[in-house]
XYZ file of C-alpha atoms in Angstrom:
517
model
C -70.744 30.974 40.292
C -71.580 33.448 42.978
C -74.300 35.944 42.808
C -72.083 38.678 42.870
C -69.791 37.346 39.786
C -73.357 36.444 37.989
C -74.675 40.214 37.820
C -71.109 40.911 36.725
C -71.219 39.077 34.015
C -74.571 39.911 32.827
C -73.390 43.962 32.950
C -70.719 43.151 30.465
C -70.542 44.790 26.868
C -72.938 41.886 25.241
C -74.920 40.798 27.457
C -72.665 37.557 28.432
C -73.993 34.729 30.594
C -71.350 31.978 31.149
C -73.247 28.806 32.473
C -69.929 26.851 33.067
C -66.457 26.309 30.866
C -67.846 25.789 27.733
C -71.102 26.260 27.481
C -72.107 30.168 26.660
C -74.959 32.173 25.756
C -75.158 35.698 24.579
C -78.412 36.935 24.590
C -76.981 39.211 21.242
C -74.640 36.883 19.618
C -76.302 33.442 19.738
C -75.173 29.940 21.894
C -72.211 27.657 21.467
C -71.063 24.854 23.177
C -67.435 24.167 22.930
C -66.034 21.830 25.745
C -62.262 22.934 26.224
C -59.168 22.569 28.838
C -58.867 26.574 29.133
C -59.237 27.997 32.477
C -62.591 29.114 33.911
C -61.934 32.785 34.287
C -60.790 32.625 30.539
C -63.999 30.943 29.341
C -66.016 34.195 28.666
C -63.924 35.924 26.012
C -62.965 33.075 24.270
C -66.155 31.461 23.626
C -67.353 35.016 23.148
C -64.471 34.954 20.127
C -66.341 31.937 19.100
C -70.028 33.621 18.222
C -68.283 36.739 16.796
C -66.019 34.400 14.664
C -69.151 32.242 13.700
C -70.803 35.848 12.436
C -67.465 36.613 10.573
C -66.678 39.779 12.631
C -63.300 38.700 12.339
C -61.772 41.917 14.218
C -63.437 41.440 17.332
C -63.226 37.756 17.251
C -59.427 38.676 17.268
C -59.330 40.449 20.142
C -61.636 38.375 22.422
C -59.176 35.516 21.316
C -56.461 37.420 22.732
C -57.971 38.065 25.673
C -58.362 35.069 26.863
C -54.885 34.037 26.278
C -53.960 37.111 28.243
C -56.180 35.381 31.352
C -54.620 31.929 30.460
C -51.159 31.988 28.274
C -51.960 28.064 28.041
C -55.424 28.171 26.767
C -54.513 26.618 23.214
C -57.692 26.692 21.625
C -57.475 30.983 22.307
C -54.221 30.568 19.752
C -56.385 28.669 17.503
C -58.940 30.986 17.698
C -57.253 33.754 17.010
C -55.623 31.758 13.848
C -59.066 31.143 12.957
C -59.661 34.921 12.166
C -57.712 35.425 9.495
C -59.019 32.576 7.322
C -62.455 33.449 5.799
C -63.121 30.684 2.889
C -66.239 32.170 1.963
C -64.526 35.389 0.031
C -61.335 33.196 -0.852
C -59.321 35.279 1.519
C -56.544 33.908 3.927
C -53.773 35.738 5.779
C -51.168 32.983 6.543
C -48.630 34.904 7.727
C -50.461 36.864 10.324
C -52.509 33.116 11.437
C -48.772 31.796 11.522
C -47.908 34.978 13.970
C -50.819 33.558 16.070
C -50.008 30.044 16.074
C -46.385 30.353 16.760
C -47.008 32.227 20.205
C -47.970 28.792 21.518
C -45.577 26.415 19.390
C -45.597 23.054 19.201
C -43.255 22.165 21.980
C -45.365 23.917 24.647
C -48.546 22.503 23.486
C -46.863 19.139 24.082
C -46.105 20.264 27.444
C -49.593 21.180 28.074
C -52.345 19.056 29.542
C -54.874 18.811 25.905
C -57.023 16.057 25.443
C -56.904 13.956 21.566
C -60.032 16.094 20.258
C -58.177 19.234 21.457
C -55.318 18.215 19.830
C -57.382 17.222 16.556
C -58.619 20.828 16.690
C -54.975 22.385 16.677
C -53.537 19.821 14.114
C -56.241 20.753 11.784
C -55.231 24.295 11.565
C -51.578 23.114 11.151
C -52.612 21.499 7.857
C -54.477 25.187 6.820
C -51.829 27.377 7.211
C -49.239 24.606 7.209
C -47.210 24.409 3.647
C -48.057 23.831 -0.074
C -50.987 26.353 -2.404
C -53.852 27.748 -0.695
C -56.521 25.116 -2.465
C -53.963 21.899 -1.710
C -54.523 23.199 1.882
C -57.967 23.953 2.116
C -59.085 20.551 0.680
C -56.368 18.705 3.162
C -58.077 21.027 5.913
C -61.473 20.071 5.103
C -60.891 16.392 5.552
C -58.767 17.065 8.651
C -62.330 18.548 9.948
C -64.102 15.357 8.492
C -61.617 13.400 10.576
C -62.551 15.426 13.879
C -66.593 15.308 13.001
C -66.217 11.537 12.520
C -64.172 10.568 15.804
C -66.344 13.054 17.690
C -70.035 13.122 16.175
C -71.056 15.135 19.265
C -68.749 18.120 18.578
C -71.564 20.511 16.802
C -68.741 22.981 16.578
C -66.788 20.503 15.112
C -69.170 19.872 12.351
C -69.976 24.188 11.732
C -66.387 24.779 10.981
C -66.029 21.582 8.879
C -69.367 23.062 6.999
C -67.583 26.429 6.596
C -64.562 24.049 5.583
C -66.489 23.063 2.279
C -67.820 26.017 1.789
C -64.222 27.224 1.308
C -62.720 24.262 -1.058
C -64.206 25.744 -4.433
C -62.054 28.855 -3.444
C -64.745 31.797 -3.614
C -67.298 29.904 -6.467
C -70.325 28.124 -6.289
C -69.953 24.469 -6.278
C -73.338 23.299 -5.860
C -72.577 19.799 -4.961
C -70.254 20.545 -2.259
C -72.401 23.567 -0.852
C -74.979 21.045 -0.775
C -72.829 19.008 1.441
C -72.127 21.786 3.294
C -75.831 22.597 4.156
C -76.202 19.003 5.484
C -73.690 19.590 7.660
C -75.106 22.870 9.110
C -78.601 22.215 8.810
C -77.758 19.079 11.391
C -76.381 21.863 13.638
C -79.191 24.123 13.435
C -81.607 21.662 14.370
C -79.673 20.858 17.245
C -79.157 24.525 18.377
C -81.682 27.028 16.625
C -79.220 29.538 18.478
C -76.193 28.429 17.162
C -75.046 31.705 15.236
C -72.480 29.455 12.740
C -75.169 27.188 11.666
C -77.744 29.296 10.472
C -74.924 31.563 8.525
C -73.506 28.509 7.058
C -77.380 27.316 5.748
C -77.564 30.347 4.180
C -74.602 30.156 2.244
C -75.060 26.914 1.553
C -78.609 28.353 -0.159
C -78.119 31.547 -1.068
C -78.568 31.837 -5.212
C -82.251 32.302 -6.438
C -82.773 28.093 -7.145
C -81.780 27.296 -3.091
C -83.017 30.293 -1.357
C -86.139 29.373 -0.080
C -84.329 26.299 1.433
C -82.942 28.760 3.494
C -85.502 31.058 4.169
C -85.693 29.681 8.061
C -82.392 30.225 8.606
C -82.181 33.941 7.395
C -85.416 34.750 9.682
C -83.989 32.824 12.383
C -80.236 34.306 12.276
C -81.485 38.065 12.486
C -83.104 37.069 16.149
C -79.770 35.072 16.906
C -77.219 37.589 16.938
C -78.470 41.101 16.664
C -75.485 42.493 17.773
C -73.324 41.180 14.857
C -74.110 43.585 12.128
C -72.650 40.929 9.412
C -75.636 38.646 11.314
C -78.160 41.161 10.597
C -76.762 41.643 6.240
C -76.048 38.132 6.137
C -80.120 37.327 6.195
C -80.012 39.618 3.606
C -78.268 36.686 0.999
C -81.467 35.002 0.805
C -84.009 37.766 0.974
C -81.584 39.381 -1.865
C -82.161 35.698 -3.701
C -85.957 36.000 -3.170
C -86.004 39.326 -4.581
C -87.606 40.103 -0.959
C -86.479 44.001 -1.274
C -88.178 45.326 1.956
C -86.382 42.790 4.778
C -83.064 43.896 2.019
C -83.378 47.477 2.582
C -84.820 46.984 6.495
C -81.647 44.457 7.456
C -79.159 46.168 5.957
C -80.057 49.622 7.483
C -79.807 47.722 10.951
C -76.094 46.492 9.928
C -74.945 49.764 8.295
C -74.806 51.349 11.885
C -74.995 54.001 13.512
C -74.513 57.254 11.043
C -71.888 58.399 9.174
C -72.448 56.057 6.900
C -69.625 55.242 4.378
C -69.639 53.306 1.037
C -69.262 49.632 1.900
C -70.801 46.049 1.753
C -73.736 46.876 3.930
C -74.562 50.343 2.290
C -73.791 49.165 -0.906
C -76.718 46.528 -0.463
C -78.895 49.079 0.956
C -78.829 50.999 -1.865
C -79.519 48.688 -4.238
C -82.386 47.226 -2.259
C -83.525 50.994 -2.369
C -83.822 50.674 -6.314
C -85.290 47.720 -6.237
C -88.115 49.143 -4.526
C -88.454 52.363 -6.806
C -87.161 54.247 -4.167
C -84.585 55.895 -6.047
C -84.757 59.217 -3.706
C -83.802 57.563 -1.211
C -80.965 55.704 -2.784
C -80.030 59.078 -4.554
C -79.485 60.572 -1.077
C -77.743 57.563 0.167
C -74.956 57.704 -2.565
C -75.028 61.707 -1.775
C -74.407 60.752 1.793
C -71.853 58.036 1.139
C -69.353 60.312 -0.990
C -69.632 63.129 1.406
C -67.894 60.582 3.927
C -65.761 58.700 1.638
C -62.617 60.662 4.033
C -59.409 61.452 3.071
C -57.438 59.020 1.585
C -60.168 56.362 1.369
C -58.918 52.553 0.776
C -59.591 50.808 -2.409
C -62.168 49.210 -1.258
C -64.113 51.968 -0.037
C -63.824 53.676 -3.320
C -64.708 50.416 -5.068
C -68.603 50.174 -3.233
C -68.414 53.979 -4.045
C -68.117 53.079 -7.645
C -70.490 49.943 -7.708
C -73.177 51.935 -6.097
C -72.887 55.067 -8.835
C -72.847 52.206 -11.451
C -76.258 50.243 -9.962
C -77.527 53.386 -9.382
C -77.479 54.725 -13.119
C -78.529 51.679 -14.893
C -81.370 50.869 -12.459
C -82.818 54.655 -12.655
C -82.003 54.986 -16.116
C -81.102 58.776 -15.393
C -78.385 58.913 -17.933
C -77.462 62.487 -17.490
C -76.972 62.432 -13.583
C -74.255 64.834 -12.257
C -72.896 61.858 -10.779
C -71.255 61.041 -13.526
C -68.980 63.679 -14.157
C -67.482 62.954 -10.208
C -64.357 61.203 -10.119
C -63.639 57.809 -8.639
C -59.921 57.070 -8.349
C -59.687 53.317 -9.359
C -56.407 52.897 -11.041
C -55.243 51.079 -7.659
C -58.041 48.804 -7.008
C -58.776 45.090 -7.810
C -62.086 44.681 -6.308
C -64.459 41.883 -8.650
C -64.475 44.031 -11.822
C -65.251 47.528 -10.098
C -62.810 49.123 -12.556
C -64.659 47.320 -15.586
C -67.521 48.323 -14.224
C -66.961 52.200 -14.019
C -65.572 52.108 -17.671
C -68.926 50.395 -18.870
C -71.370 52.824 -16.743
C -69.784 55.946 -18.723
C -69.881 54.653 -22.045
C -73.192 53.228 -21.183
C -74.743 56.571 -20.307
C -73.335 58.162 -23.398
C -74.789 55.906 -25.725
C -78.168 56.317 -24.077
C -77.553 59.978 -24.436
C -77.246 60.093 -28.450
C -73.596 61.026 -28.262
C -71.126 59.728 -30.411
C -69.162 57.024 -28.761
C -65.890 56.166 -30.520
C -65.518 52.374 -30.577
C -62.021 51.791 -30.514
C -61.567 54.288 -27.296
C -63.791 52.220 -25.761
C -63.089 48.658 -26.510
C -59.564 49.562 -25.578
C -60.841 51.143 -22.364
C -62.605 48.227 -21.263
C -59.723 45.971 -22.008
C -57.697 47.506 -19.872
C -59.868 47.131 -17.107
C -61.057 43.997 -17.664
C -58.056 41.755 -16.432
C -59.003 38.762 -15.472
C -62.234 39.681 -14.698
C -65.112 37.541 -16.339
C -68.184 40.203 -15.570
C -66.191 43.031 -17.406
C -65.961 40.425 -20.293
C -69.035 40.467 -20.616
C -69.943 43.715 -20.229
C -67.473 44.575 -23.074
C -69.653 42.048 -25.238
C -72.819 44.327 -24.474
C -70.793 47.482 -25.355
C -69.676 46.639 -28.328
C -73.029 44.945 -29.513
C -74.514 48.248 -28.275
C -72.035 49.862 -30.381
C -72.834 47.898 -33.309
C -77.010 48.757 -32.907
C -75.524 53.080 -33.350
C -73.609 51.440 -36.692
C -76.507 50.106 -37.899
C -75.674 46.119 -37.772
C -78.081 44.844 -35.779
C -77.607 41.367 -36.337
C -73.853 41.456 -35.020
C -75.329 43.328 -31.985
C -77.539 40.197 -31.303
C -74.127 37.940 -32.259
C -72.554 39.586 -29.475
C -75.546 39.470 -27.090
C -75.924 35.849 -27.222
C -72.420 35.442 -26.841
C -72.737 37.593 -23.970
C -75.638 36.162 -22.224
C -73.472 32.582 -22.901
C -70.977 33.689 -20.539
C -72.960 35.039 -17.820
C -74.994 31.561 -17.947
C -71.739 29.603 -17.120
C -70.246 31.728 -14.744
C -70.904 30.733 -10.673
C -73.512 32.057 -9.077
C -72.291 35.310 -7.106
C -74.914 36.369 -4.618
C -76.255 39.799 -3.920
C -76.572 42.693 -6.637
C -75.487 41.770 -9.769
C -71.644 41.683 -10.874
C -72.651 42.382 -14.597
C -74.353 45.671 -13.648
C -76.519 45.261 -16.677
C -77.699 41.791 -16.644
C -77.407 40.778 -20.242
C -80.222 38.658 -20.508
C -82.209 41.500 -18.962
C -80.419 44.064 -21.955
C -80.781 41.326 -24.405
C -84.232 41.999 -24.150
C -84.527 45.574 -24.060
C -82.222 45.490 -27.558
C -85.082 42.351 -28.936
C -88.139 44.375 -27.647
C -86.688 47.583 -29.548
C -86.420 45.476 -32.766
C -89.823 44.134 -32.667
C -89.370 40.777 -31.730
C -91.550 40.774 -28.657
C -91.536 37.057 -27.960
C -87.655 36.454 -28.147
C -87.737 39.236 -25.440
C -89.847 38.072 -23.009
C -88.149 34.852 -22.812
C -85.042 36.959 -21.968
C -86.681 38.946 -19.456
C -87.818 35.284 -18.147
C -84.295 34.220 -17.744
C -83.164 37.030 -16.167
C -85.832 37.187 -13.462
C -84.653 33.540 -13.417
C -81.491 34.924 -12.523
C -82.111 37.918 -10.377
C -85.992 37.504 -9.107
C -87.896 40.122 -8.492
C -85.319 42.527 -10.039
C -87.266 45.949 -11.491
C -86.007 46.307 -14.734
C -86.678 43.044 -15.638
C -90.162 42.522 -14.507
C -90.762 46.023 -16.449
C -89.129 44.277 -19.645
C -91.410 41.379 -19.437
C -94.457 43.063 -18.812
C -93.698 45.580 -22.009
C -92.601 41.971 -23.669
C -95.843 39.735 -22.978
C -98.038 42.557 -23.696
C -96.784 43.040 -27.229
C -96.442 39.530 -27.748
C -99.744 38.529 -26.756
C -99.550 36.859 -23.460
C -102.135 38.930 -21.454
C -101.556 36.542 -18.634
C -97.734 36.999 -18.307
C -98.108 40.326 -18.680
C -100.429 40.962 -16.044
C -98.271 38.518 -13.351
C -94.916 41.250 -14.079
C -97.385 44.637 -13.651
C -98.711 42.996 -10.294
C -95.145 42.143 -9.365
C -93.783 45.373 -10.020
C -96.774 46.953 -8.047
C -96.232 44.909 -5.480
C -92.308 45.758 -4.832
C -92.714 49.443 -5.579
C -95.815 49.833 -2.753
C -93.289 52.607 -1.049
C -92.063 53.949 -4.673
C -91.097 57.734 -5.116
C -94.767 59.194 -6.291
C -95.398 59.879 -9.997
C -93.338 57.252 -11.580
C -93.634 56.510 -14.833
C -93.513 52.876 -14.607
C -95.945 52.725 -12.358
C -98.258 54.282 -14.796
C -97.335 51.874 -17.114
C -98.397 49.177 -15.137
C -101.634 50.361 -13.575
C -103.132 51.635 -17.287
C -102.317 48.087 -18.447
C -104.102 46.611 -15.671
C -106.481 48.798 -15.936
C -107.323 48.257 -19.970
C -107.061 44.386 -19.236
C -109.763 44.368 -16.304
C -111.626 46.287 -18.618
C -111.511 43.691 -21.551
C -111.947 40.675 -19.022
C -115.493 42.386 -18.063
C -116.467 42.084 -21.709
């Protein structure tokens, strides 16, 4: 490469340096090696399509892809990249009909005619299988071992081995199988050692790890993946899984501020994360002026899914400040048309919720029926139907059908998969199991709830409040003392004059006092 064409390169839009056909490095998107028959000039947007597609910013992965096959019509691995886009096994999603769009610009009968070597080939028969015929799991699991086949005949192909982890990741089809993520983080892990800057690796350790048992097994990756590919904004939330799983709320509310962009910011994954990461910090300000800013922008004609994080971050941010009475409430969210992991269920819940802490009469037929109908087939508004109606029963005066329904509820949320990031069940039962035990006097039952559900959700506010109130009026001095340090500790950039904090300093306080006697 001539000096000229070098500083060319290096001026481009991220910061590209191609080192021969390949072999690429982008000082903001990571390194990948990906030996391939495409022509030279072509080499720089595809394997740039690579690192974006390894950091699931599908879009521009997409139209690097296509670049390149606009340099090289016969570049087959472009087609296959571009195929590769719209399959994203990690959120059970998969557009088949706009992959077969893709694919079918370079059909069979050219590729035939087109000078591919067998692990080239391997690479394009492989994605055959995925979008080929038959249900979307029958295809997926034949996919996965179509990778295994490619991983074993070429144990030098590291990308061959990060798709085949993202493969597994895919086969339980959007749940946690532990086993097979397990497998998965082998896989990647192998990878990453090879190539610390290989931007698919570290984000497929993390998903391997990210629930609150694995997390710290992928602590390295989440540090490492933030420095790998800064200018991938799902790169700089993604960390976000573990520190999320760590209850780390300070690298939550600093890496997702970095991915939300530059401002106006609009309800979404990134912002939705934010604010919750906010709360979790006592900053509820902050997050109050975040939702503010959010709705101001939601923009005409918002998508479902926009209006969906609107409604999830209302939801979070009610139950985690308690403020029961917010305006916020009484501001529509149109969800009649959306199907987004229980949002719906969610936004029923939150207003009956509020009204019960309130004092007002809530009629228990309107709502059971109300939650039914949002619940579908959604497991998290299942359960938060359980908690209404047990909270319903507590206003009746049948407390021990309230605690029926609570351990029925917390029974269901401990056999559903692990979903990472703020909580689907936006009040935790285990964590309002406790609250409803603690209010009846039976301090100890309570703080093993609270001890489950920081089991569940470390770190989380609410609960470490529980189980502080818990172990102090059951006795345990020494619990006690470990969830008022905790709390202290997360809440070291809290609004001022919170009441909690009070809480936890005067207990502190009074047990310093009677350790000195």
């Amino acid at each position: 490469m001539s000096r000229a064409s070098f500083a060319m390169v290096q001026r481009t839009a991220v910061l590209l340096l191609v080192l021969s056909p390949g072999v690429l490095t982008a000082q903001d998107l990571g390194r990948v090696e990906f030996a391939n028959s495409g022509a030279a000039a072509a080499q720089e947007p595809f394997l740039t399509g690579v690192l974006l597609l390894h950091s699931f910013e599908y879009e521009r992965a997409a139209q690097a892809f296509r670049h390149a096959q606009e340099i090289d019509p016969d570049f087959a691995l472009a087609y296959w990249g571009e195929a590769m886009t719209y399959n994203h096994p990690v959120w059970n999603q998969q557009d088949r009909a706009a992959a077969r769009v893709a694919l079918d610009r370079f059909p069979p009968e050219k590729r035939l005619a087109t000078t591919l070597d067998f692990r080239e080939r391997m690479y394009l028969d492989a994605i055959e299988i995925l979008y080929g015929e038959g249900s979307k799991e029958r295809r997926d699991t034949l996919y996965a071992e179509a990778m295994e086949r490619l991983v074993d005949q070429y144990p030098d192909d590291a990308e061959a081995k990060a798709f085949y982890a993202l493969a597994l990741l895919g086969l339980s089809q959007g749940e946690r199988n532990v086993p097979t993520y397990m497998r998965a983080a082998a896989v990647a892990l192998e990878v990453f050692d090879r190539n610390p800057l290989h931007p698919g690796a570290a984000h497929y350790v993390i998903h391997s790890f990210d629930d609150p048992t694995h997390a710290p097994l992928g602590l390295t990756a989440a540090r490492a993946y933030a420095k790998i590919a800064p200018d991938a904004p799902h790169a700089q939330h993604m960390t976000t899984h573990i520190f999320v799983a760590m209850g780390l709320w300070d690298d939550v509310v600093s890496q997702n501020t970095v991915a939300s962009g530059a401002k106006p910011w609009r309800p979404g994954h990134y912002t939705s994360w934010l604010g919750y990461g906010y709360l979790q910090q006592g900053r509820f300000t902050d997050a109050e002026n975040l939702l503010n800013e959010v709705w101001e922008n939601l923009g005409e004609d918002p998508p479902p899914g926009r209006r969906a994080y609107l409604a999830d971050m209302r939801a979070h941010f009610i139950v985690n400040t308690e403020q029961w009475d917010t305006p916020m409430l009484r501001a529509g969210v149109e969800l009649a048309d959306v199907d987004f992991w229980g949002s719906r269920g969610r936004d029923v819940f939150i207003s009956f919720y509020a009204a019960i802490k309130r004092g007002e009469h809530v009629d228990r037929e309107r709502a059971v029926a109300a939650m039914q109908a949002a619940q579908g087939d959604d497991r998290s508004t299942g359960i938060l139907l359980l908690e209404l109606q047990a909270l319903l029963a507590l206003e009746n005066g049948q407390p021990d059908k309230a605690l029926r329904l609570m351990r029925e509820a917390t029974q269901a949320e401990d056999t559903m998969p692990f979903e990472f990031g703020p909580p689907v069940v936006v009040k935790p039962s285990h964590e309002l199991f406790g609250e409803i035990l603690l209010d009846l006097g039976r301090a100890s039952d309570a703080q093993q709830q609270f001890e489950r559900a920081l089991q569940l959700a470390p770190k989380r506010a609410l609960a470490l409040r529980g189980l502080g109130r818990a172990a102090a009026a059951a006795g345990d001095r020494r619990m006690a003392q470990r969830a008022y340090q905790t709390l202290l500790s997360i809440w070291h950039r809290a609004d001022a004059n919170m009441d909690v904090i009070v809480e936890a300093e005067k207990y502190l306080g009074a047990a310093r006092v009677s350790e000195r006697r």
